[in-house]
PDB file of C-alpha atoms in Angstrom:
ATOM      1  CA  UNK F   1      27.917  13.870 -27.002  1.00 83.00           C
ATOM      2  CA  UNK F   2      26.162  10.752 -26.709  1.00 92.00           C
ATOM      3  CA  UNK F   3      23.996   9.683 -23.087  1.00 95.00           C
ATOM      4  CA  UNK F   4      25.801   7.478 -20.928  1.00 97.00           C
ATOM      5  CA  UNK F   5      23.920   4.424 -19.513  1.00 98.00           C
ATOM      6  CA  UNK F   6      25.270   1.860 -17.271  1.00 98.00           C
ATOM      7  CA  UNK F   7      23.896  -1.571 -16.842  1.00 98.00           C
ATOM      8  CA  UNK F   8      24.141  -3.565 -13.813  1.00 98.00           C
ATOM      9  CA  UNK F   9      23.843  -7.163 -14.924  1.00 97.00           C
ATOM     10  CA  UNK F  10      25.860 -10.304 -13.478  1.00 95.00           C
ATOM     11  CA  UNK F  11      25.102 -12.429 -16.769  1.00 95.00           C
ATOM     12  CA  UNK F  12      27.570 -11.268 -19.151  1.00 95.00           C
ATOM     13  CA  UNK F  13      26.105 -12.438 -22.231  1.00 96.00           C
ATOM     14  CA  UNK F  14      22.777 -10.626 -21.071  1.00 95.00           C
ATOM     15  CA  UNK F  15      24.647  -7.386 -20.538  1.00 96.00           C
ATOM     16  CA  UNK F  16      26.438  -7.478 -24.130  1.00 96.00           C
ATOM     17  CA  UNK F  17      23.062  -8.135 -25.607  1.00 96.00           C
ATOM     18  CA  UNK F  18      21.515  -5.067 -23.944  1.00 96.00           C
ATOM     19  CA  UNK F  19      24.718  -3.087 -24.407  1.00 97.00           C
ATOM     20  CA  UNK F  20      25.108  -3.782 -28.424  1.00 97.00           C
ATOM     21  CA  UNK F  21      21.090  -3.004 -29.158  1.00 95.00           C
ATOM     22  CA  UNK F  22      21.606   0.033 -27.059  1.00 97.00           C
ATOM     23  CA  UNK F  23      24.715   1.506 -28.592  1.00 97.00           C
ATOM     24  CA  UNK F  24      23.022   0.610 -32.137  1.00 96.00           C
ATOM     25  CA  UNK F  25      20.272   2.851 -30.846  1.00 95.00           C
ATOM     26  CA  UNK F  26      23.394   5.883 -30.290  1.00 96.00           C
ATOM     27  CA  UNK F  27      23.885   5.420 -26.720  1.00 97.00           C
ATOM     28  CA  UNK F  28      27.195   5.182 -24.575  1.00 97.00           C
ATOM     29  CA  UNK F  29      26.986   2.050 -22.597  1.00 98.00           C
ATOM     30  CA  UNK F  30      28.938   1.019 -19.353  1.00 97.00           C
ATOM     31  CA  UNK F  31      28.593  -2.651 -17.980  1.00 98.00           C
ATOM     32  CA  UNK F  32      29.010  -3.562 -14.351  1.00 97.00           C
ATOM     33  CA  UNK F  33      28.709  -7.085 -13.006  1.00 95.00           C
ATOM     34  CA  UNK F  34      28.256  -6.509  -9.377  1.00 94.00           C
ATOM     35  CA  UNK F  35      27.150  -3.753  -6.815  1.00 95.00           C
ATOM     36  CA  UNK F  36      30.833  -2.979  -5.567  1.00 95.00           C
ATOM     37  CA  UNK F  37      32.216  -2.188  -9.240  1.00 95.00           C
ATOM     38  CA  UNK F  38      29.259  -0.195  -9.941  1.00 97.00           C
ATOM     39  CA  UNK F  39      29.273   1.846  -6.577  1.00 96.00           C
ATOM     40  CA  UNK F  40      33.079   2.817  -7.275  1.00 96.00           C
ATOM     41  CA  UNK F  41      32.247   4.005 -10.765  1.00 96.00           C
ATOM     42  CA  UNK F  42      29.392   5.587  -9.686  1.00 96.00           C
ATOM     43  CA  UNK F  43      31.188   7.469  -7.011  1.00 94.00           C
ATOM     44  CA  UNK F  44      33.338   9.303  -9.562  1.00 95.00           C
ATOM     45  CA  UNK F  45      30.404   9.605 -12.067  1.00 95.00           C
ATOM     46  CA  UNK F  46      26.670   9.238 -12.311  1.00 96.00           C
ATOM     47  CA  UNK F  47      25.405   8.031 -15.664  1.00 97.00           C
ATOM     48  CA  UNK F  48      22.550   9.661 -17.393  1.00 96.00           C
ATOM     49  CA  UNK F  49      20.227   6.483 -16.536  1.00 97.00           C
ATOM     50  CA  UNK F  50      20.983   3.314 -14.736  1.00 98.00           C
ATOM     51  CA  UNK F  51      19.560  -0.256 -15.687  1.00 98.00           C
ATOM     52  CA  UNK F  52      20.056  -2.518 -12.738  1.00 98.00           C
ATOM     53  CA  UNK F  53      19.157  -6.279 -11.990  1.00 97.00           C
ATOM     54  CA  UNK F  54      18.033  -7.072  -8.344  1.00 97.00           C
ATOM     55  CA  UNK F  55      20.269 -10.140  -8.207  1.00 96.00           C
ATOM     56  CA  UNK F  56      23.685  -9.369  -8.405  1.00 95.00           C
ATOM     57  CA  UNK F  57      26.495 -12.393  -7.761  1.00 90.00           C
ATOM     58  CA  UNK F  58      26.013 -13.879  -4.417  1.00 92.00           C
ATOM     59  CA  UNK F  59      23.832 -10.635  -3.374  1.00 94.00           C
ATOM     60  CA  UNK F  60      20.277 -11.557  -3.684  1.00 94.00           C
ATOM     61  CA  UNK F  61      19.258  -8.035  -3.535  1.00 94.00           C
ATOM     62  CA  UNK F  62      22.363  -6.240  -4.259  1.00 96.00           C
ATOM     63  CA  UNK F  63      20.312  -4.302  -6.821  1.00 97.00           C
ATOM     64  CA  UNK F  64      18.068  -2.917  -4.251  1.00 97.00           C
ATOM     65  CA  UNK F  65      20.761  -1.856  -2.247  1.00 96.00           C
ATOM     66  CA  UNK F  66      22.526   0.124  -5.209  1.00 97.00           C
ATOM     67  CA  UNK F  67      19.334   1.753  -6.308  1.00 96.00           C
ATOM     68  CA  UNK F  68      18.861   2.968  -2.543  1.00 95.00           C
ATOM     69  CA  UNK F  69      22.668   4.225  -2.618  1.00 95.00           C
ATOM     70  CA  UNK F  70      21.999   5.587  -5.978  1.00 95.00           C
ATOM     71  CA  UNK F  71      18.837   7.537  -4.955  1.00 91.00           C
ATOM     72  CA  UNK F  72      20.333   9.284  -1.731  1.00 89.00           C
ATOM     73  CA  UNK F  73      23.168  10.472  -4.152  1.00 91.00           C
ATOM     74  CA  UNK F  74      20.638  11.735  -6.741  1.00 91.00           C
ATOM     75  CA  UNK F  75      16.911  12.375  -6.872  1.00 83.00           C
ATOM     76  CA  UNK F  76      16.651  12.929 -10.176  1.00 86.00           C
ATOM     77  CA  UNK F  77      18.743   9.973 -11.900  1.00 93.00           C
ATOM     78  CA  UNK F  78      16.753   7.736 -14.247  1.00 93.00           C
ATOM     79  CA  UNK F  79      16.792   4.326 -12.620  1.00 96.00           C
ATOM     80  CA  UNK F  80      15.260   1.385 -14.004  1.00 96.00           C
ATOM     81  CA  UNK F  81      15.058  -2.152 -12.807  1.00 96.00           C
ATOM     82  CA  UNK F  82      15.406  -4.867 -15.524  1.00 96.00           C
ATOM     83  CA  UNK F  83      14.956  -8.565 -13.884  1.00 95.00           C
ATOM     84  CA  UNK F  84      13.293 -11.777 -14.232  1.00 94.00           C
ATOM     85  CA  UNK F  85      12.340 -11.590 -10.188  1.00 93.00           C
ATOM     86  CA  UNK F  86       8.359 -10.398 -11.058  1.00 88.00           C
ATOM     87  CA  UNK F  87       6.535 -10.969  -7.642  1.00 89.00           C
ATOM     88  CA  UNK F  88       4.608  -8.153  -6.490  1.00 86.00           C
ATOM     89  CA  UNK F  89       6.508  -8.003  -3.301  1.00 89.00           C
ATOM     90  CA  UNK F  90       9.779  -7.143  -5.530  1.00 92.00           C
ATOM     91  CA  UNK F  91       8.063  -4.756  -7.535  1.00 90.00           C
ATOM     92  CA  UNK F  92       6.778  -2.946  -4.566  1.00 88.00           C
ATOM     93  CA  UNK F  93       9.898  -3.064  -3.089  1.00 90.00           C
ATOM     94  CA  UNK F  94      11.927  -1.460  -6.168  1.00 91.00           C
ATOM     95  CA  UNK F  95       9.667   1.364  -6.581  1.00 88.00           C
ATOM     96  CA  UNK F  96       9.514   2.093  -3.090  1.00 86.00           C
ATOM     97  CA  UNK F  97      13.173   2.356  -2.852  1.00 90.00           C
ATOM     98  CA  UNK F  98      12.977   5.178  -5.878  1.00 86.00           C
ATOM     99  CA  UNK F  99      12.964   3.196  -8.936  1.00 91.00           C
ATOM    100  CA  UNK F 100      11.221   4.925 -11.741  1.00 89.00           C
ATOM    101  CA  UNK F 101      10.531   1.738 -13.663  1.00 90.00           C
ATOM    102  CA  UNK F 102      10.573  -2.017 -12.799  1.00 92.00           C
ATOM    103  CA  UNK F 103      10.555  -4.114 -15.854  1.00 91.00           C
ATOM    104  CA  UNK F 104      10.760  -7.603 -16.263  1.00 91.00           C
ATOM    105  CA  UNK F 105      13.503  -9.202 -18.936  1.00 92.00           C
ATOM    106  CA  UNK F 106      10.974 -10.653 -21.214  1.00 88.00           C
ATOM    107  CA  UNK F 107      10.471  -6.937 -22.425  1.00 89.00           C
ATOM    108  CA  UNK F 108      11.223  -6.312 -25.818  1.00 89.00           C
ATOM    109  CA  UNK F 109      14.423  -4.627 -26.738  1.00 91.00           C
ATOM    110  CA  UNK F 110      12.420  -1.744 -28.739  1.00 89.00           C
ATOM    111  CA  UNK F 111      10.049  -1.346 -25.711  1.00 87.00           C
ATOM    112  CA  UNK F 112      12.989  -1.244 -23.242  1.00 92.00           C
ATOM    113  CA  UNK F 113      14.457   1.544 -25.340  1.00 92.00           C
ATOM    114  CA  UNK F 114      10.846   3.667 -25.551  1.00 89.00           C
ATOM    115  CA  UNK F 115      11.343   3.577 -21.609  1.00 88.00           C
ATOM    116  CA  UNK F 116      14.640   4.913 -21.404  1.00 93.00           C
ATOM    117  CA  UNK F 117      13.624   7.252 -24.285  1.00 91.00           C
ATOM    118  CA  UNK F 118      10.715   8.347 -22.287  1.00 87.00           C
ATOM    119  CA  UNK F 119      12.957   8.550 -18.981  1.00 90.00           C
ATOM    120  CA  UNK F 120      15.153  10.940 -20.719  1.00 91.00           C
ATOM    121  CA  UNK F 121      12.902  13.036 -22.323  1.00 87.00           C
ATOM    122  CA  UNK F 122      11.161  13.333 -18.490  1.00 84.00           C
ATOM    123  CA  UNK F 123      14.515  14.581 -17.105  1.00 85.00           C
ATOM    124  CA  UNK F 124      14.930  17.177 -19.958  1.00 84.00           C
ATOM    125  CA  UNK F 125      11.489  18.763 -19.323  1.00 77.00           C
ATOM    126  CA  UNK F 126      11.629  18.907 -15.729  1.00 75.00           C
ATOM    127  CA  UNK F 127      14.736  21.222 -16.133  1.00 75.00           C
ATOM    128  CA  UNK F 128      12.791  23.241 -18.713  1.00 72.00           C
ATOM    129  CA  UNK F 129      10.100  26.029 -17.787  1.00 70.00           C
ATOM    130  CA  UNK F 130       6.767  24.601 -17.542  1.00 64.00           C
ATOM    131  CA  UNK F 131       4.469  25.266 -20.596  1.00 68.00           C
ATOM    132  CA  UNK F 132       0.664  25.513 -19.736  1.00 67.00           C
ATOM    133  CA  UNK F 133      -0.245  23.584 -23.100  1.00 68.00           C
ATOM    134  CA  UNK F 134       1.359  20.596 -21.397  1.00 77.00           C
ATOM    135  CA  UNK F 135      -1.205  20.606 -18.529  1.00 86.00           C
ATOM    136  CA  UNK F 136      -4.459  18.799 -18.233  1.00 87.00           C
ATOM    137  CA  UNK F 137      -6.759  19.545 -15.343  1.00 90.00           C
ATOM    138  CA  UNK F 138      -9.530  17.209 -14.389  1.00 88.00           C
ATOM    139  CA  UNK F 139     -11.101  18.352 -11.099  1.00 91.00           C
ATOM    140  CA  UNK F 140      -8.280  17.928  -8.367  1.00 95.00           C
ATOM    141  CA  UNK F 141      -5.897  16.028 -10.750  1.00 95.00           C
ATOM    142  CA  UNK F 142      -3.310  17.904 -12.542  1.00 95.00           C
ATOM    143  CA  UNK F 143      -1.242  16.103 -15.360  1.00 93.00           C
ATOM    144  CA  UNK F 144       1.901  17.642 -17.261  1.00 91.00           C
ATOM    145  CA  UNK F 145       2.137  15.350 -20.218  1.00 86.00           C
ATOM    146  CA  UNK F 146       5.595  16.221 -21.165  1.00 82.00           C
ATOM    147  CA  UNK F 147       7.283  16.188 -17.556  1.00 85.00           C
ATOM    148  CA  UNK F 148       5.249  13.349 -16.798  1.00 85.00           C
ATOM    149  CA  UNK F 149       4.799  14.125 -13.642  1.00 90.00           C
ATOM    150  CA  UNK F 150       1.025  14.089 -11.725  1.00 94.00           C
ATOM    151  CA  UNK F 151      -0.681  16.231  -8.796  1.00 95.00           C
ATOM    152  CA  UNK F 152      -3.847  15.417  -6.799  1.00 97.00           C
ATOM    153  CA  UNK F 153      -5.311  18.008  -5.121  1.00 94.00           C
ATOM    154  CA  UNK F 154      -1.790  20.063  -5.351  1.00 94.00           C
ATOM    155  CA  UNK F 155       0.158  17.125  -3.658  1.00 95.00           C
ATOM    156  CA  UNK F 156       2.694  15.202  -6.094  1.00 94.00           C
ATOM    157  CA  UNK F 157       1.887  11.625  -6.686  1.00 94.00           C
ATOM    158  CA  UNK F 158       5.114   9.824  -7.801  1.00 89.00           C
ATOM    159  CA  UNK F 159       4.328   7.151 -10.835  1.00 88.00           C
ATOM    160  CA  UNK F 160       6.341   5.450 -13.152  1.00 85.00           C
ATOM    161  CA  UNK F 161       6.230   6.038 -16.633  1.00 83.00           C
ATOM    162  CA  UNK F 162       4.130   3.202 -17.644  1.00 84.00           C
ATOM    163  CA  UNK F 163       1.641   4.370 -14.956  1.00 89.00           C
ATOM    164  CA  UNK F 164       1.987   7.737 -15.992  1.00 90.00           C
ATOM    165  CA  UNK F 165       0.533   7.000 -19.292  1.00 89.00           C
ATOM    166  CA  UNK F 166      -1.983   4.565 -18.414  1.00 90.00           C
ATOM    167  CA  UNK F 167      -3.396   7.292 -15.865  1.00 93.00           C
ATOM    168  CA  UNK F 168      -3.113   9.698 -19.032  1.00 91.00           C
ATOM    169  CA  UNK F 169      -5.404   7.605 -21.233  1.00 91.00           C
ATOM    170  CA  UNK F 170      -7.888   7.176 -18.497  1.00 93.00           C
ATOM    171  CA  UNK F 171      -7.760  10.954 -17.285  1.00 92.00           C
ATOM    172  CA  UNK F 172      -7.677  12.297 -21.003  1.00 89.00           C
ATOM    173  CA  UNK F 173     -11.490  10.907 -21.687  1.00 89.00           C
ATOM    174  CA  UNK F 174     -13.432  11.086 -18.356  1.00 92.00           C
ATOM    175  CA  UNK F 175     -16.179   8.278 -18.517  1.00 92.00           C
ATOM    176  CA  UNK F 176     -14.813   6.769 -21.480  1.00 93.00           C
ATOM    177  CA  UNK F 177     -14.140   3.237 -20.720  1.00 94.00           C
ATOM    178  CA  UNK F 178     -10.634   1.838 -21.854  1.00 93.00           C
ATOM    179  CA  UNK F 179      -9.928  -1.767 -22.271  1.00 91.00           C
ATOM    180  CA  UNK F 180      -6.575  -3.404 -21.335  1.00 87.00           C
ATOM    181  CA  UNK F 181      -5.369  -3.432 -24.730  1.00 88.00           C
ATOM    182  CA  UNK F 182      -5.975   0.297 -25.448  1.00 89.00           C
ATOM    183  CA  UNK F 183      -4.041   0.989 -21.610  1.00 87.00           C
ATOM    184  CA  UNK F 184      -0.865  -1.483 -22.970  1.00 82.00           C
ATOM    185  CA  UNK F 185      -1.039   0.817 -26.391  1.00 80.00           C
ATOM    186  CA  UNK F 186      -1.026   4.265 -24.408  1.00 80.00           C
ATOM    187  CA  UNK F 187       1.912   3.102 -22.121  1.00 76.00           C
ATOM    188  CA  UNK F 188       3.847   1.214 -25.414  1.00 70.00           C
ATOM    189  CA  UNK F 189       3.985  -2.079 -23.555  1.00 65.00           C
ATOM    190  CA  UNK F 190       2.802  -5.459 -23.682  1.00 63.00           C
ATOM    191  CA  UNK F 191       1.301  -6.833 -20.558  1.00 66.00           C
ATOM    192  CA  UNK F 192      -0.972  -9.762 -19.231  1.00 69.00           C
ATOM    193  CA  UNK F 193      -4.126  -9.124 -17.935  1.00 74.00           C
ATOM    194  CA  UNK F 194      -3.198  -9.610 -14.540  1.00 77.00           C
ATOM    195  CA  UNK F 195      -0.020  -7.156 -15.037  1.00 78.00           C
ATOM    196  CA  UNK F 196      -2.490  -4.600 -15.792  1.00 84.00           C
ATOM    197  CA  UNK F 197      -4.566  -5.145 -12.871  1.00 87.00           C
ATOM    198  CA  UNK F 198      -1.740  -5.048 -10.614  1.00 85.00           C
ATOM    199  CA  UNK F 199      -0.854  -1.785 -12.737  1.00 87.00           C
ATOM    200  CA  UNK F 200      -3.838  -0.129 -11.900  1.00 92.00           C
ATOM    201  CA  UNK F 201      -4.266  -1.263  -8.078  1.00 92.00           C
ATOM    202  CA  UNK F 202      -0.353   0.451  -7.710  1.00 90.00           C
ATOM    203  CA  UNK F 203      -1.860   3.356  -9.182  1.00 94.00           C
ATOM    204  CA  UNK F 204      -4.803   3.810  -7.118  1.00 96.00           C
ATOM    205  CA  UNK F 205      -3.046   3.111  -3.853  1.00 93.00           C
ATOM    206  CA  UNK F 206      -0.106   6.030  -4.540  1.00 94.00           C
ATOM    207  CA  UNK F 207      -3.317   8.310  -4.877  1.00 97.00           C
ATOM    208  CA  UNK F 208      -5.083   7.040  -1.752  1.00 96.00           C
ATOM    209  CA  UNK F 209      -1.611   7.710  -0.383  1.00 94.00           C
ATOM    210  CA  UNK F 210      -2.586  11.534  -0.491  1.00 95.00           C
ATOM    211  CA  UNK F 211      -5.756  11.210  -0.627  1.00 96.00           C
ATOM    212  CA  UNK F 212      -7.736   8.186   1.123  1.00 94.00           C
ATOM    213  CA  UNK F 213     -11.223   9.182  -0.165  1.00 95.00           C
ATOM    214  CA  UNK F 214      -9.555   8.597  -3.932  1.00 96.00           C
ATOM    215  CA  UNK F 215     -11.988   6.375  -6.209  1.00 95.00           C
ATOM    216  CA  UNK F 216     -11.806   8.157  -9.696  1.00 96.00           C
ATOM    217  CA  UNK F 217     -10.518   4.961 -11.469  1.00 96.00           C
ATOM    218  CA  UNK F 218     -13.427   2.770 -12.018  1.00 96.00           C
ATOM    219  CA  UNK F 219     -13.800  -1.017 -13.037  1.00 95.00           C
ATOM    220  CA  UNK F 220     -15.502  -1.657 -15.872  1.00 92.00           C
ATOM    221  CA  UNK F 221     -16.042  -5.569 -15.347  1.00 90.00           C
ATOM    222  CA  UNK F 222     -15.134  -7.645 -18.271  1.00 86.00           C
ATOM    223  CA  UNK F 223     -14.336  -4.604 -20.102  1.00 91.00           C
ATOM    224  CA  UNK F 224     -11.374  -2.313 -18.665  1.00 93.00           C
ATOM    225  CA  UNK F 225     -11.188   0.858 -16.618  1.00 96.00           C
ATOM    226  CA  UNK F 226     -12.339   4.524 -16.510  1.00 95.00           C
ATOM    227  CA  UNK F 227     -11.988   7.799 -14.911  1.00 95.00           C
ATOM    228  CA  UNK F 228     -14.756   8.847 -13.000  1.00 91.00           C
ATOM    229  CA  UNK F 229     -15.432  12.786 -14.265  1.00 75.00           C
TER     230      UNK F 229
END
């Protein structure tokens, strides 16, 4: 049975484009044009994954409100913001509300599908017994590659899929400098240098939220970043 994806998008042509591509990938897709329509449907049954725009019709932050409602209903449901709004404040707001990813609409369809598969794979992995071979330990860091989970000094660090793969690329080889291009390759995304920098800043803040002495991601100026071994 195909997995169900809900797309909440108020631009019909954009929504239809995403739907057609995802259906070709084997997903079953439902479209919703506004928050009220989506909320009514989700009250009856939740999808396997939700893709939400931030601005929905007259509600400039309708997507944020819908994300908040969904996260109350399910802690595990993968939620992806897909929007033209790319300010740091919007990104932080979306992630703090519990979204698993915050993507902008310039992302390619291939990359979007990769993100969807990664999130659905994480849901399946979390429901399965943990395998020792999937765990990487570096000092206080414990990283599960299959579940895409991270713990620092036994405390969970909530990372998006993109952030997880950046940490994985760095921590797998402590002391080795990873260029911005290598980090993009590891995360399977195409980002500009400023966006990479913003991701690294958010990753550092998330680790520092559980340990204010965290300094393990070092900047190699003009080259990239390294994990301090």
